[in-house]
Amino acid sequence: MSTPVTAAGDLRRLVVRGLRRDVRVLDGLIVNTALPVMIMVLFVYVFGGAITTGSSGLAYIDFVVPAVLLMSGGYGAALTAVAIAEDMTGGMIDRFRTLPISGWTVPAGHVVASVIRNVLSSAIALAVALLLGFRPVASLTDWALVLALVTGYVLAMSALAAVWGLLVSSSQAAGAFSFVVLFLPYVSDGIVPAQTMPGVLRDFAYNQPLTPIIETMRSLLLGLPMGASGAVATAWLAGTVVICVPVAAVLFRRRTSAR
Amino acid sequence: MTTTTDTAYAPATEALATVLAPTTRPPRPSAWSASMTFGWRAMLKIKHVPEQLFDVTAFPIMMTLMFTYLFGGALAGSPTEYLQFLLPGIMVTSVVMITMYTGIEVNKDIEKGVFDRFRTLPIWRPSTMVGYLLGDVLRYFMASTVILLIGLLLGFRPGGGFAGVVLGIALLLVFSFAFSWVWTMFGLLMRNEKSVMGVSMLVMMPLTFLSNVYVDPATMPGWLQVFVNASPISHLVSSVRSLMGGAPDMGEIMWVLVSSAVLVVVFGTLTMRLYNRK
């Protein structure tokens, strides 16, 4: 039985493995570097001049940045499902089972590697936004809270992706999750004001988890009144992590013991 | 001890004549016949792998619905109003995006070794390539029809009427056929289908998004307008939009027809040179 110290060592090695794999897989590297740049440029320059931000009165770049930060980190986080599914179906898991390591560190390694990688991806998106003219008025505390929100979102999406990756039987099926995550910000108050959407979509946009997260980030970055969005955002993120982490652990144990 | 000597059996000429075809050798198939046969083969592939049609049906529907309802209100005041502007553009984007599958199919056949078989046949050399493209034109037509029907259901009302829509789709098919030659060339150049897909996405994504498909270029920064207005996709969208809208822009239509001819001449020639060297 492994001690907390050896388990931490196992986790560290598996995180390093995950990060190394990302550097070596060209597709992943492009997703994590080019995608944030492309999304930011596309929305600011192609759509920015035509989209009205409604009653907020914000410049479009100020309006869209929080959503793009989440899109950049979230899409890569969703690909955790593919990485886990590949390990589960590609025989790698049988190798791990012969090693004296804690079982939970395998999915946890994927999740932690994903958080590191995708928070960096969001940082690239932020750097591009600043180059394009985004001028936040956030204090140091506000920046820390924004970082916490982005990290929390990436962690929640990675944990959810881990559950999905353990549920499905192939890496192709696991890949479907990334499209859901990439699509979710569009049906929120992040890319276009939800008030401009038709009834059903508007109701969904106001009540889905991304809208309060985006509104909280917007408030922190631009010094706007926050209201209840901060508490709702925290509840969504904490709830997702608290539910998904133990579920992933149970699923992993079941999948590996049934072999 | 006895030895047996084997003598080779030589059939009589009369016996041979009864089993061999008495008629003369059949004529070589014409260029048209060979191309149509390979076109039919491409269509049979669709029949046997219906998942291919996802890009022709589900993807365009999703794009149309997403942009109409999510962006319509913010870009044009209402989804229905935006749809009048968007639909010809979405049709162009969806069809032009699926042209890259021609190159992928060519590459797959090369990897499987099917191409080596084709090259031993007494047929017009380009017919294999032309066949792929003829088969794909059917897919382009299907995609156009699906988008048009969805558009009509959502409230798209073309000012050009039936004739304008037919001419718009015809022009789109002409350009797509010509543009497909670019991907057949890449299909022959690249080592595997993943590489073909990577290159085509790298070209297609900027071309389709940095165009007048989704928004009026007048709302974009000056430096970007220069690129957008020069984009072949923008010219194609403008001409299809003008035909469907009932006010044909002859300058844009001529631009599309001339560029289609140039694409066929340049990339068709390059494709055949690569094919002959394979």
mmCIF file with all atom_site columns, N, CA and C in Angstrom, chain B residues 8 15 23 28 32 41 44 49 72 80 92 111 151-153 161 166-168 172 179 184 200 208 232 236 274:
data_model
loop_
_atom_site.group_PDB
_atom_site.id
_atom_site.type_symbol
_atom_site.label_atom_id
_atom_site.label_alt_id
_atom_site.label_comp_id
_atom_site.label_asym_id
_atom_site.label_entity_id
_atom_site.label_seq_id
_atom_site.pdbx_PDB_ins_code
_atom_site.Cartn_x
_atom_site.Cartn_y
_atom_site.Cartn_z
_atom_site.occupancy
_atom_site.B_iso_or_equiv
_atom_site.pdbx_formal_charge
_atom_site.auth_seq_id
_atom_site.auth_comp_id
_atom_site.auth_asym_id
_atom_site.auth_atom_id
_atom_site.pdbx_PDB_model_num
ATOM 1  N N  . ALA B 1 8   ? 3.847   -31.759 -73.325 1.00 0.00 ? 8   ALA B N  1
ATOM 2  C CA . ALA B 1 8   ? 2.931   -30.633 -73.087 1.00 0.00 ? 8   ALA B CA 1
ATOM 3  C C  . ALA B 1 8   ? 1.709   -30.768 -73.969 1.00 0.00 ? 8   ALA B C  1
ATOM 4  N N  . ALA B 1 15  ? -10.426 -26.123 -81.148 1.00 0.00 ? 15  ALA B N  1
ATOM 5  C CA . ALA B 1 15  ? -10.846 -26.154 -79.735 1.00 0.00 ? 15  ALA B CA 1
ATOM 6  C C  . ALA B 1 15  ? -10.649 -24.789 -79.079 1.00 0.00 ? 15  ALA B C  1
ATOM 7  N N  . THR B 1 23  ? -15.285 -12.470 -81.414 1.00 0.00 ? 23  THR B N  1
ATOM 8  C CA . THR B 1 23  ? -15.373 -11.093 -81.919 1.00 0.00 ? 23  THR B CA 1
ATOM 9  C C  . THR B 1 23  ? -14.054 -10.358 -81.731 1.00 0.00 ? 23  THR B C  1
ATOM 10 N N  . ARG B 1 28  ? -11.822 0.821   -76.683 1.00 0.00 ? 28  ARG B N  1
ATOM 11 C CA . ARG B 1 28  ? -11.507 1.474   -75.403 1.00 0.00 ? 28  ARG B CA 1
ATOM 12 C C  . ARG B 1 28  ? -12.672 2.364   -75.000 1.00 0.00 ? 28  ARG B C  1
ATOM 13 N N  . TRP B 1 32  ? -15.509 10.190  -71.525 1.00 0.00 ? 32  TRP B N  1
ATOM 14 C CA . TRP B 1 32  ? -16.753 10.462  -70.795 1.00 0.00 ? 32  TRP B CA 1
ATOM 15 C C  . TRP B 1 32  ? -17.231 9.208   -70.055 1.00 0.00 ? 32  TRP B C  1
ATOM 16 N N  . ARG B 1 41  ? -18.501 5.018   -59.064 1.00 0.00 ? 41  ARG B N  1
ATOM 17 C CA . ARG B 1 41  ? -17.759 4.368   -57.974 1.00 0.00 ? 41  ARG B CA 1
ATOM 18 C C  . ARG B 1 41  ? -17.732 5.273   -56.738 1.00 0.00 ? 41  ARG B C  1
ATOM 19 N N  . LEU B 1 44  ? -21.033 5.092   -55.080 1.00 0.00 ? 44  LEU B N  1
ATOM 20 C CA . LEU B 1 44  ? -21.216 3.824   -54.362 1.00 0.00 ? 44  LEU B CA 1
ATOM 21 C C  . LEU B 1 44  ? -20.516 3.864   -53.006 1.00 0.00 ? 44  LEU B C  1
ATOM 22 N N  . VAL B 1 49  ? -20.615 3.830   -47.169 1.00 0.00 ? 49  VAL B N  1
ATOM 23 C CA . VAL B 1 49  ? -20.157 4.510   -45.943 1.00 0.00 ? 49  VAL B CA 1
ATOM 24 C C  . VAL B 1 49  ? -21.023 5.759   -45.743 1.00 0.00 ? 49  VAL B C  1
ATOM 25 N N  . GLY B 1 72  ? -27.768 36.068  -34.955 1.00 0.00 ? 72  GLY B N  1
ATOM 26 C CA . GLY B 1 72  ? -28.685 36.878  -35.767 1.00 0.00 ? 72  GLY B CA 1
ATOM 27 C C  . GLY B 1 72  ? -29.153 38.157  -35.108 1.00 0.00 ? 72  GLY B C  1
ATOM 28 N N  . THR B 1 80  ? -34.375 36.327  -38.538 1.00 0.00 ? 80  THR B N  1
ATOM 29 C CA . THR B 1 80  ? -34.923 36.218  -39.901 1.00 0.00 ? 80  THR B CA 1
ATOM 30 C C  . THR B 1 80  ? -34.230 37.181  -40.851 1.00 0.00 ? 80  THR B C  1
ATOM 31 N N  . VAL B 1 92  ? -22.177 28.446  -49.326 1.00 0.00 ? 92  VAL B N  1
ATOM 32 C CA . VAL B 1 92  ? -20.835 28.466  -49.929 1.00 0.00 ? 92  VAL B CA 1
ATOM 33 C C  . VAL B 1 92  ? -19.818 27.838  -48.978 1.00 0.00 ? 92  VAL B C  1
ATOM 34 N N  . GLU B 1 111 ? -2.953  4.893   -50.833 1.00 0.00 ? 111 GLU B N  1
ATOM 35 C CA . GLU B 1 111 ? -2.410  4.089   -49.730 1.00 0.00 ? 111 GLU B CA 1
ATOM 36 C C  . GLU B 1 111 ? -2.853  2.633   -49.827 1.00 0.00 ? 111 GLU B C  1
ATOM 37 N N  . GLY B 1 151 ? -33.045 26.663  -44.793 1.00 0.00 ? 151 GLY B N  1
ATOM 38 C CA . GLY B 1 151 ? -33.215 28.116  -44.887 1.00 0.00 ? 151 GLY B CA 1
ATOM 39 C C  . GLY B 1 151 ? -34.655 28.509  -45.156 1.00 0.00 ? 151 GLY B C  1
ATOM 40 N N  . LEU B 1 152 ? -35.282 27.810  -46.098 1.00 0.00 ? 152 LEU B N  1
ATOM 41 C CA . LEU B 1 152 ? -36.685 28.101  -46.437 1.00 0.00 ? 152 LEU B CA 1
ATOM 42 C C  . LEU B 1 152 ? -37.598 27.838  -45.236 1.00 0.00 ? 152 LEU B C  1
ATOM 43 N N  . LEU B 1 153 ? -37.295 26.777  -44.492 1.00 0.00 ? 153 LEU B N  1
ATOM 44 C CA . LEU B 1 153 ? -38.076 26.470  -43.286 1.00 0.00 ? 153 LEU B CA 1
ATOM 45 C C  . LEU B 1 153 ? -37.918 27.558  -42.222 1.00 0.00 ? 153 LEU B C  1
ATOM 46 N N  . GLY B 1 161 ? -35.999 34.303  -56.781 1.00 0.00 ? 161 GLY B N  1
ATOM 47 C CA . GLY B 1 161 ? -36.929 33.218  -57.083 1.00 0.00 ? 161 GLY B CA 1
ATOM 48 C C  . GLY B 1 161 ? -36.224 31.915  -57.411 1.00 0.00 ? 161 GLY B C  1
ATOM 49 N N  . VAL B 1 166 ? -31.412 28.397  -58.493 1.00 0.00 ? 166 VAL B N  1
ATOM 50 C CA . VAL B 1 166 ? -30.803 27.358  -59.348 1.00 0.00 ? 166 VAL B CA 1
ATOM 51 C C  . VAL B 1 166 ? -29.479 27.854  -59.926 1.00 0.00 ? 166 VAL B C  1
ATOM 52 N N  . LEU B 1 167 ? -29.474 29.086  -60.421 1.00 0.00 ? 167 LEU B N  1
ATOM 53 C CA . LEU B 1 167 ? -28.239 29.647  -60.995 1.00 0.00 ? 167 LEU B CA 1
ATOM 54 C C  . LEU B 1 167 ? -27.165 29.829  -59.925 1.00 0.00 ? 167 LEU B C  1
ATOM 55 N N  . GLY B 1 168 ? -27.580 30.249  -58.746 1.00 0.00 ? 168 GLY B N  1
ATOM 56 C CA . GLY B 1 168 ? -26.635 30.424  -57.631 1.00 0.00 ? 168 GLY B CA 1
ATOM 57 C C  . GLY B 1 168 ? -25.976 29.113  -57.255 1.00 0.00 ? 168 GLY B C  1
ATOM 58 N N  . LEU B 1 172 ? -22.047 27.826  -57.734 1.00 0.00 ? 172 LEU B N  1
ATOM 59 C CA . LEU B 1 172 ? -21.323 27.262  -56.585 1.00 0.00 ? 172 LEU B CA 1
ATOM 60 C C  . LEU B 1 172 ? -20.737 25.892  -56.940 1.00 0.00 ? 172 LEU B C  1
ATOM 61 N N  . PHE B 1 179 ? -12.331 24.006  -57.630 1.00 0.00 ? 179 PHE B N  1
ATOM 62 C CA . PHE B 1 179 ? -11.532 24.127  -56.401 1.00 0.00 ? 179 PHE B CA 1
ATOM 63 C C  . PHE B 1 179 ? -11.076 22.760  -55.895 1.00 0.00 ? 179 PHE B C  1
ATOM 64 N N  . THR B 1 184 ? -7.092  17.449  -54.943 1.00 0.00 ? 184 THR B N  1
ATOM 65 C CA . THR B 1 184 ? -6.605  16.214  -55.580 1.00 0.00 ? 184 THR B CA 1
ATOM 66 C C  . THR B 1 184 ? -5.079  16.287  -55.687 1.00 0.00 ? 184 THR B C  1
ATOM 67 N N  . SER B 1 200 ? -5.532  21.134  -45.631 1.00 0.00 ? 200 SER B N  1
ATOM 68 C CA . SER B 1 200 ? -6.782  21.708  -46.140 1.00 0.00 ? 200 SER B CA 1
ATOM 69 C C  . SER B 1 200 ? -7.484  22.562  -45.087 1.00 0.00 ? 200 SER B C  1
ATOM 70 N N  . THR B 1 208 ? -12.592 30.825  -45.167 1.00 0.00 ? 208 THR B N  1
ATOM 71 C CA . THR B 1 208 ? -14.041 30.914  -44.944 1.00 0.00 ? 208 THR B CA 1
ATOM 72 C C  . THR B 1 208 ? -14.402 31.946  -43.883 1.00 0.00 ? 208 THR B C  1
ATOM 73 N N  . PRO B 1 232 ? -11.136 34.732  -52.607 1.00 0.00 ? 232 PRO B N  1
ATOM 74 C CA . PRO B 1 232 ? -12.003 34.088  -53.610 1.00 0.00 ? 232 PRO B CA 1
ATOM 75 C C  . PRO B 1 232 ? -13.363 33.691  -53.037 1.00 0.00 ? 232 PRO B C  1
ATOM 76 N N  . LEU B 1 236 ? -17.089 34.614  -54.469 1.00 0.00 ? 236 LEU B N  1
ATOM 77 C CA . LEU B 1 236 ? -18.086 33.565  -54.706 1.00 0.00 ? 236 LEU B CA 1
ATOM 78 C C  . LEU B 1 236 ? -19.375 33.860  -53.940 1.00 0.00 ? 236 LEU B C  1
ATOM 79 N N  . LEU B 1 274 ? 1.513   14.943  -61.460 1.00 0.00 ? 274 LEU B N  1
ATOM 80 C CA . LEU B 1 274 ? 1.843   14.164  -60.258 1.00 0.00 ? 274 LEU B CA 1
ATOM 81 C C  . LEU B 1 274 ? 1.328   12.732  -60.385 1.00 0.00 ? 274 LEU B C  1
#
